[in-house]
PDB file of C-alpha atoms in Angstrom:
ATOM      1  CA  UNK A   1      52.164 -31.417  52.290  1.00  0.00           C
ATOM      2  CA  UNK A   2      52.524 -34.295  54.811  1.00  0.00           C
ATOM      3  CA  UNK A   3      53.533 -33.112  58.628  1.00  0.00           C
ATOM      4  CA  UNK A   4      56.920 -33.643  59.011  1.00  0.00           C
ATOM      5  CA  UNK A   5      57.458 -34.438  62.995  1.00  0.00           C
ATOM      6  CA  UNK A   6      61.475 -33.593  62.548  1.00  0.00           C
ATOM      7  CA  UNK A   7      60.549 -29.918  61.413  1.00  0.00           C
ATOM      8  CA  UNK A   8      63.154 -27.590  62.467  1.00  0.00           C
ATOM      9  CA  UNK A   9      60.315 -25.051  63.701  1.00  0.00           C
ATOM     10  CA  UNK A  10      57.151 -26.296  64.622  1.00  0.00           C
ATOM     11  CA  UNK A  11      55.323 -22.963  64.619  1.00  0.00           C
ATOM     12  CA  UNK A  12      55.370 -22.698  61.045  1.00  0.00           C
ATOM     13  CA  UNK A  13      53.062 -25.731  61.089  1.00  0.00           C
ATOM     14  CA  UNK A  14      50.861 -24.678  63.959  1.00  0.00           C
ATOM     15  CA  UNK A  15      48.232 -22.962  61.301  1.00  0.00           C
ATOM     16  CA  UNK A  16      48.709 -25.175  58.512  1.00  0.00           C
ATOM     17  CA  UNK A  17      48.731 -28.641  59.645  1.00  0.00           C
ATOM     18  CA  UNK A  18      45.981 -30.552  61.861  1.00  0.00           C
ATOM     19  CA  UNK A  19      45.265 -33.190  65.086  1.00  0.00           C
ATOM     20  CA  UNK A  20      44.507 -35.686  62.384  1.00  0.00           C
ATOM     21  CA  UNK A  21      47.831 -35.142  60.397  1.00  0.00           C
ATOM     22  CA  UNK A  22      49.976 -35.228  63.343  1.00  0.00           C
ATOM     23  CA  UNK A  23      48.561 -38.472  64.246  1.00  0.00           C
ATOM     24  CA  UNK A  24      49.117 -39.359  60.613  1.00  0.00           C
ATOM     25  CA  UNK A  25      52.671 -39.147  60.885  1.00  0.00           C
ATOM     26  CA  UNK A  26      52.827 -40.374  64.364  1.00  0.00           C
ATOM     27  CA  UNK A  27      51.698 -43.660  62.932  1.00  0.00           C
ATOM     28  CA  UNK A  28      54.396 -43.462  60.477  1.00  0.00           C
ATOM     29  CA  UNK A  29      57.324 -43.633  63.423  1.00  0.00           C
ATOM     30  CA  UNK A  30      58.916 -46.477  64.103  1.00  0.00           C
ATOM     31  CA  UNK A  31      59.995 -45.009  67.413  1.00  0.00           C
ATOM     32  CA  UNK A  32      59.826 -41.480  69.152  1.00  0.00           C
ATOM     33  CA  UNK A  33      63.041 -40.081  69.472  1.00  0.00           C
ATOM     34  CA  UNK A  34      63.382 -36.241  71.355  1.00  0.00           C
ATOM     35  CA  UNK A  35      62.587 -33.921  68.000  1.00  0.00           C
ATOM     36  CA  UNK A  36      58.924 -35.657  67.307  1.00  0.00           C
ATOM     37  CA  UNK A  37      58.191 -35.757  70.777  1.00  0.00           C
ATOM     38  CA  UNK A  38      59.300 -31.835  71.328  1.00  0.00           C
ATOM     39  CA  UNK A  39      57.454 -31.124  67.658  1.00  0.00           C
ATOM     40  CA  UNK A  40      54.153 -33.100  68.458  1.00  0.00           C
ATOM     41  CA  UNK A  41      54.055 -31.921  71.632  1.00  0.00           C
ATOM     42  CA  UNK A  42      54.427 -27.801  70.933  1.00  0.00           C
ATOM     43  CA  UNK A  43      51.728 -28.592  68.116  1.00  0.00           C
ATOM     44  CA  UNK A  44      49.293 -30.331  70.464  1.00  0.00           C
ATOM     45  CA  UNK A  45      49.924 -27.650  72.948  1.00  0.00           C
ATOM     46  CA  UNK A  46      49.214 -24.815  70.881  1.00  0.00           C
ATOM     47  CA  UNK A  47      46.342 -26.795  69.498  1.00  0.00           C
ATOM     48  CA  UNK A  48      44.690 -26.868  72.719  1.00  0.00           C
ATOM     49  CA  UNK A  49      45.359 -23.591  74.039  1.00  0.00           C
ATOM     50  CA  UNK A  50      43.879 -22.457  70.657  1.00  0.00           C
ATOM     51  CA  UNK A  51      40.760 -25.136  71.061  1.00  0.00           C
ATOM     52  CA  UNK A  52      40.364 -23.847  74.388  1.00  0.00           C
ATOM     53  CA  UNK A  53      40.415 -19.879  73.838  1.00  0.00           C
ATOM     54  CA  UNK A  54      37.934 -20.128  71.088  1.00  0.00           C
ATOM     55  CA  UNK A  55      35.497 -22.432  72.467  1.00  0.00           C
ATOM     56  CA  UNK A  56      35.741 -24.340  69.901  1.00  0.00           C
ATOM     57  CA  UNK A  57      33.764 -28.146  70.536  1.00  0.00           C
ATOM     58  CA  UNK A  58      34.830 -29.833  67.035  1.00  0.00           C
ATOM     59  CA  UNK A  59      38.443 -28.513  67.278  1.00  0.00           C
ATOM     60  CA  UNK A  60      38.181 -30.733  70.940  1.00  0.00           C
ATOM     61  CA  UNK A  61      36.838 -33.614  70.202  1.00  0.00           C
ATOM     62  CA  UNK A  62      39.472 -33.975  67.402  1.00  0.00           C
ATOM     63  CA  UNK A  63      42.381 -33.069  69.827  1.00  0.00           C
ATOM     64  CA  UNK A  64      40.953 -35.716  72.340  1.00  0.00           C
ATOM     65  CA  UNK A  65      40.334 -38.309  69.808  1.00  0.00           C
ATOM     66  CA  UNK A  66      43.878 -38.053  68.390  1.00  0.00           C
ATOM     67  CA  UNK A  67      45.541 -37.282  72.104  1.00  0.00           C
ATOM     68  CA  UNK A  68      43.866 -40.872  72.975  1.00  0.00           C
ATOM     69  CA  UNK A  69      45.222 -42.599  70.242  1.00  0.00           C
ATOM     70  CA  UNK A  70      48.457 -41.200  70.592  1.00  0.00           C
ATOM     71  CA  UNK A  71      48.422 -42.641  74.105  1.00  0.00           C
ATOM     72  CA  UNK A  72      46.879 -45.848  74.517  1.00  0.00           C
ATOM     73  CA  UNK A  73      45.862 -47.154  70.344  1.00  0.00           C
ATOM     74  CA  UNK A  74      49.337 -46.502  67.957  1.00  0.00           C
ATOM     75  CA  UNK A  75      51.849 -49.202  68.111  1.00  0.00           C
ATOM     76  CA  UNK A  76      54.801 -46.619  69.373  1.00  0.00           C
ATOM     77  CA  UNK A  77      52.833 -45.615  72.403  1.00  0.00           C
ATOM     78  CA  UNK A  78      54.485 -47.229  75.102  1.00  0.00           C
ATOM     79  CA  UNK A  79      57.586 -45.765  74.150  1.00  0.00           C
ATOM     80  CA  UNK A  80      56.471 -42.100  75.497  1.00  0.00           C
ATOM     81  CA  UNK A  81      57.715 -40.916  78.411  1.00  0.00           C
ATOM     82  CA  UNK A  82      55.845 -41.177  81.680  1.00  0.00           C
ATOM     83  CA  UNK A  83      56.665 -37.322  81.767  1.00  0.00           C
ATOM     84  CA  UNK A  84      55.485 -36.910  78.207  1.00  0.00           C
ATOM     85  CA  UNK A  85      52.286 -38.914  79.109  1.00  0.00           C
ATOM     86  CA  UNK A  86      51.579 -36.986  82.062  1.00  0.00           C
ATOM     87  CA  UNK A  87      51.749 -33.790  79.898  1.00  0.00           C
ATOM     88  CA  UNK A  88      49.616 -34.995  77.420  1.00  0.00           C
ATOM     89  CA  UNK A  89      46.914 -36.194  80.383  1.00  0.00           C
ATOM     90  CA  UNK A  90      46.500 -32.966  81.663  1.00  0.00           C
ATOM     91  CA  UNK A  91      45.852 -31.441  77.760  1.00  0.00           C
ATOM     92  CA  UNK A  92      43.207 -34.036  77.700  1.00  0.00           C
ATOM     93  CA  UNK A  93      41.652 -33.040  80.956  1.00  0.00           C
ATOM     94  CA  UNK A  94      41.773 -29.903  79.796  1.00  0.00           C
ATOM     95  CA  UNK A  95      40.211 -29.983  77.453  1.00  0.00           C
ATOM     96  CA  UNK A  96      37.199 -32.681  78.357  1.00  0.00           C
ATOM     97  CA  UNK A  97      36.626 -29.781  81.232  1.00  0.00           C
ATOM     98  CA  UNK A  98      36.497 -26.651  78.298  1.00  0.00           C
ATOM     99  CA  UNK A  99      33.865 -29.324  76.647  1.00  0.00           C
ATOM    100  CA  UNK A 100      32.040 -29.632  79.864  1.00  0.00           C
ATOM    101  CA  UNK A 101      31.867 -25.802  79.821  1.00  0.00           C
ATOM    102  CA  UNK A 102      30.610 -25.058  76.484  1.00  0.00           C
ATOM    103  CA  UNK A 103      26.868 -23.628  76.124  1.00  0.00           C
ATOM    104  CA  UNK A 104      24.333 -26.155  74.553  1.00  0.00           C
ATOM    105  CA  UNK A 105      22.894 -25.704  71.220  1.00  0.00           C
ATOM    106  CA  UNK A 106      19.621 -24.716  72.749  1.00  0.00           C
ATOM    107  CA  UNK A 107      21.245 -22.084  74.757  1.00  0.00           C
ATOM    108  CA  UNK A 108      23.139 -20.640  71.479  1.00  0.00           C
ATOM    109  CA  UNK A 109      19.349 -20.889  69.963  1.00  0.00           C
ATOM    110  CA  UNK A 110      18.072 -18.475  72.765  1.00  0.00           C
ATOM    111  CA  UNK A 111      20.679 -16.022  72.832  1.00  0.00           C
ATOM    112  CA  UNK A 112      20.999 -15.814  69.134  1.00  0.00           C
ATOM    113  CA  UNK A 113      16.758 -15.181  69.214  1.00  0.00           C
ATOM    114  CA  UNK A 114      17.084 -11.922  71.273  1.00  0.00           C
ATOM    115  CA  UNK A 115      17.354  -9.458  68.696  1.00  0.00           C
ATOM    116  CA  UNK A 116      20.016  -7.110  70.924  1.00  0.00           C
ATOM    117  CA  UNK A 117      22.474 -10.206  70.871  1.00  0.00           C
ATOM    118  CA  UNK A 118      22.098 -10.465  67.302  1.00  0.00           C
ATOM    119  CA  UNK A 119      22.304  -7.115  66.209  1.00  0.00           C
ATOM    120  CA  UNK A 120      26.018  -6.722  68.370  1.00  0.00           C
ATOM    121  CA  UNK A 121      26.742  -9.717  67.065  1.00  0.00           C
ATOM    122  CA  UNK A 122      26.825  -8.845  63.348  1.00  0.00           C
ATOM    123  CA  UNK A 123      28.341  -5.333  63.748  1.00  0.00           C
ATOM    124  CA  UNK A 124      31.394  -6.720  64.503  1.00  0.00           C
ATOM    125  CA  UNK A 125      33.752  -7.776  61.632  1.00  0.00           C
ATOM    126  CA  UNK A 126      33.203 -11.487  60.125  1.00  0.00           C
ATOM    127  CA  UNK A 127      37.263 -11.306  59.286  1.00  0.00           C
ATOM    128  CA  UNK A 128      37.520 -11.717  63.281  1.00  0.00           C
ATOM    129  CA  UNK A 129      39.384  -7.454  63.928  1.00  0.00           C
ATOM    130  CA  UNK A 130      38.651  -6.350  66.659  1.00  0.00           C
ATOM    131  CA  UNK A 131      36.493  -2.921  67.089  1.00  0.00           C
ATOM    132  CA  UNK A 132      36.247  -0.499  69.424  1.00  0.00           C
ATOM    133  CA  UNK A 133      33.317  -1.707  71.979  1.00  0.00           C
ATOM    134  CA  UNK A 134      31.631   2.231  71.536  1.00  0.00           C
ATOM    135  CA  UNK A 135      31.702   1.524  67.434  1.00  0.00           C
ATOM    136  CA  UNK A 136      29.312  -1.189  68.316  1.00  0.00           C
ATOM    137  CA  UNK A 137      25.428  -1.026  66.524  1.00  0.00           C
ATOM    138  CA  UNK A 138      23.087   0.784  68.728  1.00  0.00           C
ATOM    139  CA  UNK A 139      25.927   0.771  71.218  1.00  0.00           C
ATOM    140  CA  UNK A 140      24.832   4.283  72.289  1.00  0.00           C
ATOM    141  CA  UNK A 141      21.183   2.751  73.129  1.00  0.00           C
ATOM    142  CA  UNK A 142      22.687   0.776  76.255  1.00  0.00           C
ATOM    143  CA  UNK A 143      24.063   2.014  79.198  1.00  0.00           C
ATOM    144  CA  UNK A 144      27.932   1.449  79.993  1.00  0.00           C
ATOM    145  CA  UNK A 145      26.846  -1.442  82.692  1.00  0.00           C
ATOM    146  CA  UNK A 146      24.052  -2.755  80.219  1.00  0.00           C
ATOM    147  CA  UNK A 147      26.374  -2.681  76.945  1.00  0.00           C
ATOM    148  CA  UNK A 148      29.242  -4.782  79.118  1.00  0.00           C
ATOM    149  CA  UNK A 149      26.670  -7.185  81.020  1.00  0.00           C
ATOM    150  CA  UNK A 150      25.341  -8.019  77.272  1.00  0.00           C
ATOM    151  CA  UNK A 151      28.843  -8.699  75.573  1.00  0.00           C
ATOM    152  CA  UNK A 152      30.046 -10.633  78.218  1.00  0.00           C
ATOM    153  CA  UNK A 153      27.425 -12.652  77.896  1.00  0.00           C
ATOM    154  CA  UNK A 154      27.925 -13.421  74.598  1.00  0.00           C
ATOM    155  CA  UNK A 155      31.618 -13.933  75.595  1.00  0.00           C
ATOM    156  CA  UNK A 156      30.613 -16.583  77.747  1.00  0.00           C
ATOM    157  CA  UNK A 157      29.095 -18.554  75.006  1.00  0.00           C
ATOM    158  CA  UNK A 158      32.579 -17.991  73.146  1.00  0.00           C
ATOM    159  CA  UNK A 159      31.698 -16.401  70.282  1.00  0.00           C
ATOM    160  CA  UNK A 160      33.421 -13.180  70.935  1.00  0.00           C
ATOM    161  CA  UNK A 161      36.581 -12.298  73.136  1.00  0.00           C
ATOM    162  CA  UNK A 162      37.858  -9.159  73.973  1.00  0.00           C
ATOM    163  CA  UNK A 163      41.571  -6.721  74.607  1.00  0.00           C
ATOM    164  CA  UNK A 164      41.956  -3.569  76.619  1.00  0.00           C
ATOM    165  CA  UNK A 165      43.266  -0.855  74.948  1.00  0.00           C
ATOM    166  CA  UNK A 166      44.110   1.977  77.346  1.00  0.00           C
ATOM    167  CA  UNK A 167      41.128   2.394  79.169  1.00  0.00           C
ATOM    168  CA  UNK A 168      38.846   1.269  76.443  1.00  0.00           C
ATOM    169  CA  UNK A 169      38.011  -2.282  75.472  1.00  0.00           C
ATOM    170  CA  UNK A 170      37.366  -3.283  71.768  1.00  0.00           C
ATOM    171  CA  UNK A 171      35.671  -7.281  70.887  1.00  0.00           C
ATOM    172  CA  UNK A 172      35.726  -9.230  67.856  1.00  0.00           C
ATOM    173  CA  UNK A 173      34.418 -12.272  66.648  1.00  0.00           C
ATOM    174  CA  UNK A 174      36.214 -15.417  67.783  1.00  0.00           C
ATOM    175  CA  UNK A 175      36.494 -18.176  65.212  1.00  0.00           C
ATOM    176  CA  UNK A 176      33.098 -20.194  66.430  1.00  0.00           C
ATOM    177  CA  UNK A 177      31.485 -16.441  66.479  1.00  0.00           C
ATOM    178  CA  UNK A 178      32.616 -16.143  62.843  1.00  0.00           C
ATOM    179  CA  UNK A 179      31.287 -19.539  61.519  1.00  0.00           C
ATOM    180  CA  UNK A 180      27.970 -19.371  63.331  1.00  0.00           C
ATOM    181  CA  UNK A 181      27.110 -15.806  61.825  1.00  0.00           C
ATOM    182  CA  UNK A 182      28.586 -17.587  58.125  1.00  0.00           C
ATOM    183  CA  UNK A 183      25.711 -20.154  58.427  1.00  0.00           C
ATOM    184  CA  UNK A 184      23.098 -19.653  56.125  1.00  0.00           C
ATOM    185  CA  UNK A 185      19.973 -19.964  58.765  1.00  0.00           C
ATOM    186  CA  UNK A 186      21.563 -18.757  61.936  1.00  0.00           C
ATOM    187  CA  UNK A 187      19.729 -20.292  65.171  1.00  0.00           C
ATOM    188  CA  UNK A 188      17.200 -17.620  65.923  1.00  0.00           C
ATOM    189  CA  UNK A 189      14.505 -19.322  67.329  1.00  0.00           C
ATOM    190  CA  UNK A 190      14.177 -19.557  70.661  1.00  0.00           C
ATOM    191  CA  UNK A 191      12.680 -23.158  72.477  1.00  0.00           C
ATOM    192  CA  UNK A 192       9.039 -23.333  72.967  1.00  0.00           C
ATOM    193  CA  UNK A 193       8.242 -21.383  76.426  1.00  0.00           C
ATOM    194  CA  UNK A 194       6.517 -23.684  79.261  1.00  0.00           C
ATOM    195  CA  UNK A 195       3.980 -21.016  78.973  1.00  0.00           C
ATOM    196  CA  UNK A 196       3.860 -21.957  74.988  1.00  0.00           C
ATOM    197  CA  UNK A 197       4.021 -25.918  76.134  1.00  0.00           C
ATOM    198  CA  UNK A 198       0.792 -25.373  78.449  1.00  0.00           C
ATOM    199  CA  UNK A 199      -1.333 -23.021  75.546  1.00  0.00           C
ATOM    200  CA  UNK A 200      -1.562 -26.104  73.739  1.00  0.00           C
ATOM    201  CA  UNK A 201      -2.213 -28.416  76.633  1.00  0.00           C
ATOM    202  CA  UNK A 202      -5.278 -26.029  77.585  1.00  0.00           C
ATOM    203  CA  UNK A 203      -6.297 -25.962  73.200  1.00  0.00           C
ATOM    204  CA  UNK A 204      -6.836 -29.956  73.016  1.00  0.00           C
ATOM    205  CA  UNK A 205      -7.120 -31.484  76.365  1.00  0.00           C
ATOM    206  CA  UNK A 206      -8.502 -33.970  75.488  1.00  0.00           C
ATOM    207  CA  UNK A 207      -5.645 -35.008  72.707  1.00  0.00           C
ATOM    208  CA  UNK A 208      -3.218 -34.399  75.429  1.00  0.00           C
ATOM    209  CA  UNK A 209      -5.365 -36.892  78.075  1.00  0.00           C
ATOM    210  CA  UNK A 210      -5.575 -39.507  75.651  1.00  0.00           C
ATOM    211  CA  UNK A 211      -1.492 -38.931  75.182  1.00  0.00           C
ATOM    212  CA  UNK A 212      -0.462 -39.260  78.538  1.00  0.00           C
ATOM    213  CA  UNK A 213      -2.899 -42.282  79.153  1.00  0.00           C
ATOM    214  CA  UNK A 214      -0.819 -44.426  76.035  1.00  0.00           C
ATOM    215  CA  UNK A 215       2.144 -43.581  77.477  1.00  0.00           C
ATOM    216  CA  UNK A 216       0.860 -44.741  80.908  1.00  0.00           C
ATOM    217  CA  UNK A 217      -0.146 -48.059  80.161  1.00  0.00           C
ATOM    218  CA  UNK A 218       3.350 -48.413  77.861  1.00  0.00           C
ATOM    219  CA  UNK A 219       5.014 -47.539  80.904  1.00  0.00           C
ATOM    220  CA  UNK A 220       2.785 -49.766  82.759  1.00  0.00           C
ATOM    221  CA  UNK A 221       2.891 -52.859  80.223  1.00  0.00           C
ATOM    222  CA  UNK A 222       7.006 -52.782  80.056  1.00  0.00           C
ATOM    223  CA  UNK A 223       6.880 -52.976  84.149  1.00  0.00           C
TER     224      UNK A 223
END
């Protein structure tokens, strides 16, 4: 069903509309009047507060590619607000500075290949509950310091979060957590070591010599 930007309650649509079908219907207006602009903007909000909290890097690149069009590319733009397009800014900001944030995939490669990360990471649920951080796999193997130092570093990559319950804390997958653990061939190994890089340096020196003198006189020939 097409997004309707005169909905009488937005957060119905929130989980079952998208960036790209707001901007859809957007394109649609012949002018903004107050209930699209409230309606697209309590979607876009919620969108990136949602983007944001799960770490999510394809959710934000379609929020900023549809927040930019909105802006500057659809016919109707000009007729937004200054206050509107101040609001709308700052979601972009915020969320080029959560992109900005995010691990690369060759950090995700060399957590996921330490076999502690990987085994916390699949005894959680892949539904995204939440369980109690002492129900964890081998959870009784770390220390209390150890067990929290090694989720929050998975945290920090997004692919879990966490709520306190009392005085207890329980985690669960977030939604990037769930999708990378859904993939068929999960990144598990790690990059090649500078220790691994030099072992086969020292094996064929001489292959290596004759490599770095090519790219010297390529280097040498484009000067």
């Amino acid at each position: 069903m097409a997004l309707n930007l005169r909905t009488s309650d937005p957060e119905l649509r929130v989980d079952d509309s998208s960036p790209l079908e707001l901007l859809a219907a957007a394109r649609e207006l012949s002018a903004w009047d107050d209930t699209t602009r409230y309606v697209a903007d309590y979607l876009l909000n919620a969108w990136t507060l949602r983007a944001c909290s799960n770490d999510d890097p394809e959710s934000i690149g379609e929020l900023e590619t549809v927040l930019d069009a909105l802006l500057e590319r659809l016919p109707n733009a000009a007729q937004l607000p200054e206050s509107l397009r101040g609001r709308w800014q700052g979601y972009l900001s915020l969320l080029a500075g959560q992109l900005l944030r995010l691990p690369s995939a060759d950090d995700l490669k060399d957590l996921l290949a330490r076999e502690q990360i990987h085994k916390l990471l699949q005894s959680l649920p892949t539904d995204g509950r939440y369980l109690a951080q002492s129900e964890l796999k081998d959870a009784e193997s770390y220390s209390a310091s150890r067990l929290s130092q090694l989720l929050g570093e998975i945290a920090d990559h997004g692919l879990i979060s966490s709520r306190k319950r009392g005085r207890h804390k329980d985690w669960r997958l977030t939604e990037r957590g769930q999708q990378l653990l859904a993939e068929p061939n999960p990144m598990r190994q790690p990059r090649p070591s500078k220790v691994a890089a030099q072992a086969a340096v020292t094996a064929n020196p001489k292959a290596s010599a004759q490599r770095g003198m090519s790219a010297f006189k390529e280097i040498k020939k484009a000067a």
